[in-house]
Each structure stands twice: as structure tokens, then as C-alpha cells.
Short mmCIF file of C-alpha atoms in Angstrom, two decimals:
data_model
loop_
_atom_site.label_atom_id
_atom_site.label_comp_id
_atom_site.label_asym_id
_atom_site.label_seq_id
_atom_site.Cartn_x
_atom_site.Cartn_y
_atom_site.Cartn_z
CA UNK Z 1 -6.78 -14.73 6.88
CA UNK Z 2 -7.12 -11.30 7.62
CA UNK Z 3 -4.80 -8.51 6.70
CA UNK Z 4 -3.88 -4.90 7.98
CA UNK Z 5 -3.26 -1.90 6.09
CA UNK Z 6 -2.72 1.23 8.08
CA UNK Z 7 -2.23 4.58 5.64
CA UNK Z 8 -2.53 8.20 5.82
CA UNK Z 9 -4.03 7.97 1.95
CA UNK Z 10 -1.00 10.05 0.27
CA UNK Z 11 0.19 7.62 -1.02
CA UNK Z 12 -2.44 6.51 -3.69
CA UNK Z 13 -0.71 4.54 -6.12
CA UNK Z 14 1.96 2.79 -3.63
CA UNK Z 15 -1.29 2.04 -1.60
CA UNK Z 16 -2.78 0.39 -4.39
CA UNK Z 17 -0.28 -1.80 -5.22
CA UNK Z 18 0.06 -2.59 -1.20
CA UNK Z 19 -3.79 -4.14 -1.90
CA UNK Z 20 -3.30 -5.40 -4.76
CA UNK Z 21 0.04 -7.76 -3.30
CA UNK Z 22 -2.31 -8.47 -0.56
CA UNK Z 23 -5.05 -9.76 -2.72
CA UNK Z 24 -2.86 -11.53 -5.66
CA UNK Z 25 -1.44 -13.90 -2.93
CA UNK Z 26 -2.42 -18.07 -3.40
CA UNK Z 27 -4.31 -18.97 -0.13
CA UNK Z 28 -6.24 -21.63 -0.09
CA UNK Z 29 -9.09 -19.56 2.21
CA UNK Z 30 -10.39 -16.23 2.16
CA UNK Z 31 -8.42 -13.24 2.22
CA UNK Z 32 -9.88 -10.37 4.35
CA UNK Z 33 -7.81 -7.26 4.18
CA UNK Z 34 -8.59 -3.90 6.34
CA UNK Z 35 -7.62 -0.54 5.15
CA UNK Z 36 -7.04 1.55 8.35
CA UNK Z 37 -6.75 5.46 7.87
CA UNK Z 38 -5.06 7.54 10.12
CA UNK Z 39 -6.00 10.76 10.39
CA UNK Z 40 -9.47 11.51 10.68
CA UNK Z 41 -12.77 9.70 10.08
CA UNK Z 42 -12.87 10.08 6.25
CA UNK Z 43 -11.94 7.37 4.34
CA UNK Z 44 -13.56 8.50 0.69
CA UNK Z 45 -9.80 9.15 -0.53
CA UNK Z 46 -8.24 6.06 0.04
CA UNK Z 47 -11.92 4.22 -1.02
CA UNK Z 48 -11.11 5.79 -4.18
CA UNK Z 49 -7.53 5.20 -4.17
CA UNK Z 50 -8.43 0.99 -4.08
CA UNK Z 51 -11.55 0.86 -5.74
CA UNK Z 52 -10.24 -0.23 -9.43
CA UNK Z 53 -8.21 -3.01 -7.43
CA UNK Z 54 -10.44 -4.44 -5.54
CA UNK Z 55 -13.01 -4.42 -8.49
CA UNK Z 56 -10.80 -6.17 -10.53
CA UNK Z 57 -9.49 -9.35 -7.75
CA UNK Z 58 -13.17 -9.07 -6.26
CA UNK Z 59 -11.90 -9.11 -3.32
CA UNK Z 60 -12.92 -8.75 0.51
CA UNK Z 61 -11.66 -4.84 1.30
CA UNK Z 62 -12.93 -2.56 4.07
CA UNK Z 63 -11.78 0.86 4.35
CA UNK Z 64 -12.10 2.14 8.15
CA UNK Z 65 -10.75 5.29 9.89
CA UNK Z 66 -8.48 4.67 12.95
CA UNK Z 67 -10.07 3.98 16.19
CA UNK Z 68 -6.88 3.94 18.82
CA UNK Z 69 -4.38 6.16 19.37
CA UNK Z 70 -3.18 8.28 16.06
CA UNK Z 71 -0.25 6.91 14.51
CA UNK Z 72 1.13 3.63 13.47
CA UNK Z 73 0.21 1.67 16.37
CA UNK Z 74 -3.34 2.60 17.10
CA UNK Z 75 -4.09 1.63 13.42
CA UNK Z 76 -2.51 -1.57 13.35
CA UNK Z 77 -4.59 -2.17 16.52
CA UNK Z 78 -8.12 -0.66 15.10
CA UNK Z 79 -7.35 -2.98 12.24
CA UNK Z 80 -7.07 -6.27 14.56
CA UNK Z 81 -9.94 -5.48 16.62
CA UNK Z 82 -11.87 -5.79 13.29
CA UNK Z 83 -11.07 -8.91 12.07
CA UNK Z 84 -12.50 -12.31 13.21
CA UNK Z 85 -9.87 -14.73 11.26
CA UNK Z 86 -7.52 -17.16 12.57
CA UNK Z 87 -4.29 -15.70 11.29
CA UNK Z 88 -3.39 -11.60 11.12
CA UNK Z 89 -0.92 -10.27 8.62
CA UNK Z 90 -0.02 -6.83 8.37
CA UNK Z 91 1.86 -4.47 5.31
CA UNK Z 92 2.80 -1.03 5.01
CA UNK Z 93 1.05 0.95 2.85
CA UNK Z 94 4.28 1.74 0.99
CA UNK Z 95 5.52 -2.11 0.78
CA UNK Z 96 4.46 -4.99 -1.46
CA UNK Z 97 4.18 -8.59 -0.61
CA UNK Z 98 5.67 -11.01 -3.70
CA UNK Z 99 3.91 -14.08 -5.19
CA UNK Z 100 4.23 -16.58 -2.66
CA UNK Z 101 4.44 -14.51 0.51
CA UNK Z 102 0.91 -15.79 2.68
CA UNK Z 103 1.89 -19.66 1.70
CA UNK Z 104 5.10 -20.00 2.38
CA UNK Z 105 4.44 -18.28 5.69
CA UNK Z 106 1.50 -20.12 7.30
CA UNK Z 107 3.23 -23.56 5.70
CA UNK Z 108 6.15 -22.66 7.95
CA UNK Z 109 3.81 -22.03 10.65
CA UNK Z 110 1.78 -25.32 10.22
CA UNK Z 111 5.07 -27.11 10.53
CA UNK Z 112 5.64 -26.23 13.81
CA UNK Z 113 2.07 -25.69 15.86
CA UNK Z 114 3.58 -24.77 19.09
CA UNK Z 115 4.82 -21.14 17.39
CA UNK Z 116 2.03 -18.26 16.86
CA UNK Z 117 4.59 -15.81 14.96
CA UNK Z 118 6.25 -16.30 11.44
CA UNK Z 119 8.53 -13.40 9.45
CA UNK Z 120 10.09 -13.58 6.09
CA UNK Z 121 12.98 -11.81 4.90
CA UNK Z 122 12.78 -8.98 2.44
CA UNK Z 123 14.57 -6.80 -0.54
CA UNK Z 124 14.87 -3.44 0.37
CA UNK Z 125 14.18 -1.13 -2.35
CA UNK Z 126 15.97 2.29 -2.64
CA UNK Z 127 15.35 4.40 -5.89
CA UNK Z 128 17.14 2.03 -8.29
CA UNK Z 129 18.46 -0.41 -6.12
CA UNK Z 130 17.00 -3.70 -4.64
CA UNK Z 131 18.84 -5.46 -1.77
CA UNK Z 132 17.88 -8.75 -0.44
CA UNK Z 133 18.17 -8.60 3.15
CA UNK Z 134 18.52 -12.37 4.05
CA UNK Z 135 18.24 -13.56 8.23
CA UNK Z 136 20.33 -16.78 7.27
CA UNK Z 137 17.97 -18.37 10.19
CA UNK Z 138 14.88 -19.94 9.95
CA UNK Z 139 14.31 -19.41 13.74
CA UNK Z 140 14.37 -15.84 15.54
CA UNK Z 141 14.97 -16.40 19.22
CA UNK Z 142 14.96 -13.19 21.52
CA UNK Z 143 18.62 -13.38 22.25
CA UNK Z 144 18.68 -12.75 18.13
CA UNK Z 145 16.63 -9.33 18.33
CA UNK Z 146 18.33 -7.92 21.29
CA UNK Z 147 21.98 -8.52 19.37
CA UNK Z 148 20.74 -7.34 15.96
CA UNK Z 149 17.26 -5.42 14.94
CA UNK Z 150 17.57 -7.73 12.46
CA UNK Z 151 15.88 -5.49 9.76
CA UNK Z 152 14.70 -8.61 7.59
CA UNK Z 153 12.28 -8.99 10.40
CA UNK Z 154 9.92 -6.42 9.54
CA UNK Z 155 6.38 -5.25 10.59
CA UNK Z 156 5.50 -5.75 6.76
CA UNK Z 157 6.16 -9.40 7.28
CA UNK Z 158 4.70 -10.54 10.10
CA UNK Z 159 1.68 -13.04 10.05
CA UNK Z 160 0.43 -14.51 13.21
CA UNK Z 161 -2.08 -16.49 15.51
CA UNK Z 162 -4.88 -14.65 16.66
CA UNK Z 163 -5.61 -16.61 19.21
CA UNK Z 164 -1.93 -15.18 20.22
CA UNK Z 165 -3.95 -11.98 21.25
CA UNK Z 166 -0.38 -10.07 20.29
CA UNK Z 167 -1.29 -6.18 20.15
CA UNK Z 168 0.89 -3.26 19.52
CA UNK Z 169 1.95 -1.78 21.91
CA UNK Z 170 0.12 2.60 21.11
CA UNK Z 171 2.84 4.09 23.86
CA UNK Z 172 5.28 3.49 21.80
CA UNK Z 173 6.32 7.72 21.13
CA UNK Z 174 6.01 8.80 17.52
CA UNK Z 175 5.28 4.97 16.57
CA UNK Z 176 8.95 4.41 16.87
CA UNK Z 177 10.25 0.83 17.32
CA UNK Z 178 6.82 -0.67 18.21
CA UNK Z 179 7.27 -3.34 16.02
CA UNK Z 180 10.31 -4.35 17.45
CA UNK Z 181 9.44 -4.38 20.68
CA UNK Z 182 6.31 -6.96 19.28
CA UNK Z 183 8.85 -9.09 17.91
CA UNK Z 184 11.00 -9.32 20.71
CA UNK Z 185 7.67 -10.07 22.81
CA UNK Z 186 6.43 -12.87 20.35
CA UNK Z 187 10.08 -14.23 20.16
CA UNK Z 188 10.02 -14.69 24.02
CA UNK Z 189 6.84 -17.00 23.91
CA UNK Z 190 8.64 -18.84 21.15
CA UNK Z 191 11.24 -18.27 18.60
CA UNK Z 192 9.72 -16.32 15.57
CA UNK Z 193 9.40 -19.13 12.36
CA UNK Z 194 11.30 -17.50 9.10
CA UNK Z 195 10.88 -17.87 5.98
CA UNK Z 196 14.40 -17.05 4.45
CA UNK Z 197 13.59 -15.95 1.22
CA UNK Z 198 12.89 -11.93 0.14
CA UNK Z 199 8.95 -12.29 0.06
CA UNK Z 200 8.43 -8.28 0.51
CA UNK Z 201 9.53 -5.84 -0.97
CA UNK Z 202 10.27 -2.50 1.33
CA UNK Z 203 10.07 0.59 -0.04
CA UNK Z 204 13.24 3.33 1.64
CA UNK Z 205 12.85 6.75 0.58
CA UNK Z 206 9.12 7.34 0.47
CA UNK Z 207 8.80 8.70 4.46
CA UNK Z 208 10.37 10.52 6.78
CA UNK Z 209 10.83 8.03 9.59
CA UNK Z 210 14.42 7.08 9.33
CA UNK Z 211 15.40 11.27 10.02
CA UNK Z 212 12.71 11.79 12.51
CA UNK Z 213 16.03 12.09 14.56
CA UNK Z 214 13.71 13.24 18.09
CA UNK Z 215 11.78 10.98 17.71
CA UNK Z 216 14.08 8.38 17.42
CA UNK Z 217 15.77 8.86 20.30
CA UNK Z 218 12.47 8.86 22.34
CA UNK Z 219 12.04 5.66 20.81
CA UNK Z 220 15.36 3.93 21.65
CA UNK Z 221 14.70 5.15 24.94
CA UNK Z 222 11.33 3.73 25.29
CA UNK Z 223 12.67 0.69 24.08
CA UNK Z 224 15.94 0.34 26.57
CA UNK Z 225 13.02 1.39 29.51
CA UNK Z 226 10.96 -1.18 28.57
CA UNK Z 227 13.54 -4.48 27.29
CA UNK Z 228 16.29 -4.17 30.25
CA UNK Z 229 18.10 -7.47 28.68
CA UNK Z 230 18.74 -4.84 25.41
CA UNK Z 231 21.46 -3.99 27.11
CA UNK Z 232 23.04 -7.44 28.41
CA UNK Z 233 24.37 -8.11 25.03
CA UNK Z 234 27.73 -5.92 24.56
CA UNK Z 235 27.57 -5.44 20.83
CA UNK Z 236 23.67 -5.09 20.96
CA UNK Z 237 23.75 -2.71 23.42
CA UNK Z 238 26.38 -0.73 21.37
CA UNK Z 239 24.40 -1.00 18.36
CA UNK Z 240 21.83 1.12 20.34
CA UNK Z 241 24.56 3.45 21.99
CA UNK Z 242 26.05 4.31 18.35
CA UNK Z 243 22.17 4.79 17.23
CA UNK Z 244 21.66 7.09 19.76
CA UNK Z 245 24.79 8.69 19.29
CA UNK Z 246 24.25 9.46 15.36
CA UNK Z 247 20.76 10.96 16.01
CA UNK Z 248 22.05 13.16 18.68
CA UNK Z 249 24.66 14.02 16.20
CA UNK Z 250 21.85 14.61 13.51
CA UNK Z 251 20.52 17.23 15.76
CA UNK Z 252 23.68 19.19 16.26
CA UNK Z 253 24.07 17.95 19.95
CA UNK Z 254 27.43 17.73 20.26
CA UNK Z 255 27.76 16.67 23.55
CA UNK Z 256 24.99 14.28 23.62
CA UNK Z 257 26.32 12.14 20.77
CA UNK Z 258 29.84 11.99 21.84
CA UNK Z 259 28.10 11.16 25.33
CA UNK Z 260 26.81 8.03 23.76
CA UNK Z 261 29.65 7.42 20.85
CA UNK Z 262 31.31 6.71 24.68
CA UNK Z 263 29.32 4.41 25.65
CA UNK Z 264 29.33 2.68 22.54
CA UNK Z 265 33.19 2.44 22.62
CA UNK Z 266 32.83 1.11 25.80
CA UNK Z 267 30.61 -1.41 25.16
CA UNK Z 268 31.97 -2.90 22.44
CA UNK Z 269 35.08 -1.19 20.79
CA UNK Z 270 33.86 -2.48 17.09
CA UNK Z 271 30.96 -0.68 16.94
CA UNK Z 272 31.10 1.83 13.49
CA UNK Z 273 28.19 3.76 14.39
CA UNK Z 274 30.02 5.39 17.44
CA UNK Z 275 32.84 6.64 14.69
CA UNK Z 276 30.52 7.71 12.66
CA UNK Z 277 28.35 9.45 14.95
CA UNK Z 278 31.50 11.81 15.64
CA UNK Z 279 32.12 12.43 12.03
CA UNK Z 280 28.60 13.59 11.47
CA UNK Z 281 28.55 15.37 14.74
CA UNK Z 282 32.06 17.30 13.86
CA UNK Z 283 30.39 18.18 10.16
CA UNK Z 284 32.75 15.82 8.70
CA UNK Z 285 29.34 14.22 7.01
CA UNK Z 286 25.48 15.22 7.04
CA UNK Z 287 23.56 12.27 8.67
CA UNK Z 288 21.60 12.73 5.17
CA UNK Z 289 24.55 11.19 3.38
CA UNK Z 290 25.65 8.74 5.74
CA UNK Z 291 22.13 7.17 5.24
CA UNK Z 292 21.63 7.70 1.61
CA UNK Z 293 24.82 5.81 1.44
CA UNK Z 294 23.58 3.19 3.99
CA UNK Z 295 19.97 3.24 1.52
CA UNK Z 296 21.60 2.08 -1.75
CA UNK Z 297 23.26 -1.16 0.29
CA UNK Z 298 19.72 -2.05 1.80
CA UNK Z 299 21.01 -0.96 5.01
CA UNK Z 300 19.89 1.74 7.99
CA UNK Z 301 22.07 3.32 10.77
#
């Protein structure tokens, strides 16, 4: 079993406790787990940062600088090209796998040999506040994650075959929605196994992605270039619409986000993120608020 954890190393103590979940987990074989850094090709800090954990589990930790592209992706990558095990599991550097995580995941997998992809669900964690975001599926088809993100199935969750070969995909601008866009790849060799239970516990607060509003957008775009069936499904394709729509908004493009609030209403006239999008746009609400709000129910825009 061999794990990947990409970090920047500012994040000592969350990183830490990323290893530690990693290592703590009941597997019946050995657990490799990869440290990736991003951002240059010293790795003393985050060394340091692990080196009382893994001394303490004795367990098998490398600590390598990032070999692909810089970001997210190019990590994840670096990190798969250095492992030789059957199975690949990757965590965020700011999330922590709970007791029982690994096993319940590659017993789901063993039930069914002809799939190569398992999630779980997860409990989103927001200063205070834990959520449990639950799929209420134990099979992800692609016709799932074209209607629905479906946030429970999250990079920090995913475990699968190597022999798979399933890479991220490093265009992917800013790192934005590249793990969606593997999920919706692995669910269209075969519907993602799911382990319905919060196994992970994901961290909200700690980074800057969800208001990297730019970046965002690039990202949706990418994504809507890439998937063209994202936009066969009328309430997934407003989901997008109202997403693009609030970031716009974000901005202070006006035009832009009612543009896409439009669309959204078009597509399907229940969408809330196109009525929100023109609140935040008309200074009704700061996007900040709207997703702090969002944050303490375990949920995103």
C-alpha cells in the first residue's frame, strides 16, 4: 500500500498528524507513505516536521521534492511515479484519515474485483464544527459526478489500483478541480466503490483555495472544455453556471456573474447559487460570508 502526501511544509503540525493517520491505520501489509514537497528541492523542513512520528510508528516515510509540474497535481504525480505497490492512496496534508479508513476501503474493493477506484465519505471540519458529509450510495457512477461534485468524494479519500495507471491530470490551471475530473474518469471505467461512513476528516479554513475566485473560474472552465456531458445534466450544469456566476461576482464583475446567474436560471430555475450570485454581486453579501456560512454546515458554493 503506498500513500501520497503532497505539502508545501507550512503546515507542520497538521502535516504531522496527516502521517501519523496514515501510519496508525490496521492493514494487514506494509504501509509505504511518500511525502511530496512542492516548492523547491529541499525537503529538511518537512523531514523535521515528521521525524518524531515516524520514529515513534517506525514506519516506512520518504520525504521527496516535487518532480512534475508545481502545484497539486505534479506532486500527486511525482508521488505515484515513486511507489511500486499494488494499491495508491492519497491525503492532504491538512486532512486526517480515522481508524478504520485503509480496511474498510480495500475490503470494499476486494468485494467487487472488476472496480480499480474506492472513496469514502467524510466530516468536514470548520473551526468548531464537524459535519458528516454522507454520499447515501455505495456506488458513484459518472452520471452521479456530473449532477453533483459530490464533495464526500474527495481527493483525500481516494485509494486505487495501480495497475489502473490513473494519473492526474498537471493541466489542470491553478490545480483546480483535477481531482474531479480523476473521479469522473475512474467512474467512467467503472462506478467508484464507497464506503459510506465519514472515514476522513477535512480540514475548511486552513487554505486559500475555496476564494482563489480566478482561479476558479479557469478551473470550471477547464473542466466544462474537457467533460462536454457536464453540461447534459440541467441541474448539474446549473450547479456550474451559479458557481461561475458567484466567483465572477466575488471579483466585482458585474456583468459576468449576472451573465452566468442567466444561464443558471435557464438551466434549471431551482438553482440557489444563481440568486445568490446576484446578491453578492449587488453588495447585498461579501462572498466571504456567504461561504463562512456555507463552512459551518460542511458545505461549499
Amino acid at each position: 500500500m503506498g500513500i501520497v502526501i503532497p505539502t508545501r511544509g507550512d503546515r507542520p503540525e497538521l502535516l504531522a498528524a496527516a502521517v501519523a493517520g496514515a501510519l496508525d491505520q490496521e492493514y494487514g501489509r506494509r504501509i509505504q507513505v511518500v511525502v511530496v514537497v512542492d516548492g523547491g528541492d529541499d525537503v529538511t523542513g518537512p523531514a523535521e516536521q515528521i521525524a518524531d512520528v515516524v520514529a515513534a510508528t517506525r514506519g516506512s516515510v520518504r520525504v521527496i521534492p516535487n518532480r512534475g509540474t508545481p502545484g497539486l497535481p505534479g506532486a500527486r504525480n511525482t508521488g505515484i511515479d515513486e511507489l511500486d505497490t499494488d494499491l495508491v492512496a492519497f491525503c492532504d496534508d491538512d486532512d486526517l484519515w480515522l481508524p478504520g479508513k485503509l480496511a474498510a476501503q480495500v475490503e470494499a474493493l476486494a468485494e467487487e474485483p472488476e472496480a480499480d477506484f474506492a472513496s469514502c465519505s467524510i466530516e468536514v471540519e470548520y473551526g468548531s464544527r464537524r459535519v458528516a458529509r454522507l454520499a447515501g450510495v455505495e456506488r458513484v457512477t459518472r452520471a452521479d459526478l456530473t449532477r453533483s461534485r459530490m464533495v464526500m468524494v474527495h481527493s483525500s479519500t481516494f485509494l486505487f489500483r495501480t495497475a489502473a495507471a490513473y494519473r492526474v491530470d498537471e493541466s489542470a490551471p491553478g490545480g483546480q478541480n483535477e481531482d474531479w475530473d480523476l473521479a469522473l474518469r475512474a467512474a467512467g471505467r467503472h462506478p467508484i466503490v464507497h464506503v459510506d461512513r465519514p472515514l476522513v476528516r477535512v480540514r475548511w479554513g486552513g487554505s486559500g483555495y475555496a476564494t482563489r475566485w480566478a482561479d476558479r473560474i479557469a478551473g470550471l472552465e477547464w473542466m466544462l472544455a474537457r467533460h462536454a456531458d457536464l453540461e447534459t445534466d440541467p441541474r448539474g450544469a446549473a450547479r456550474i453556471y451559479g458557481q461561475m456566476a458567484f466567483h465572477h461576482a466575488a471579483l466585482g464583475h458585474r456583468r459576468d456573474a449576472g451573465r452566468w446567474a442567466w444561464k443558471a436560471f435557464s438551466a434549471h430555475r431551482g438553482e440557489p447559487r444563481a440568486a445568490v450570485a446576484l446578491a453578492v454581486a449587488t453588495g447585498l453579501v461579501s462572498a466571504h460570508t456567504v461561504l463562512g456560512l456555507l463552512h459551518t454546515r460542511g458545505r461549499g458554493i
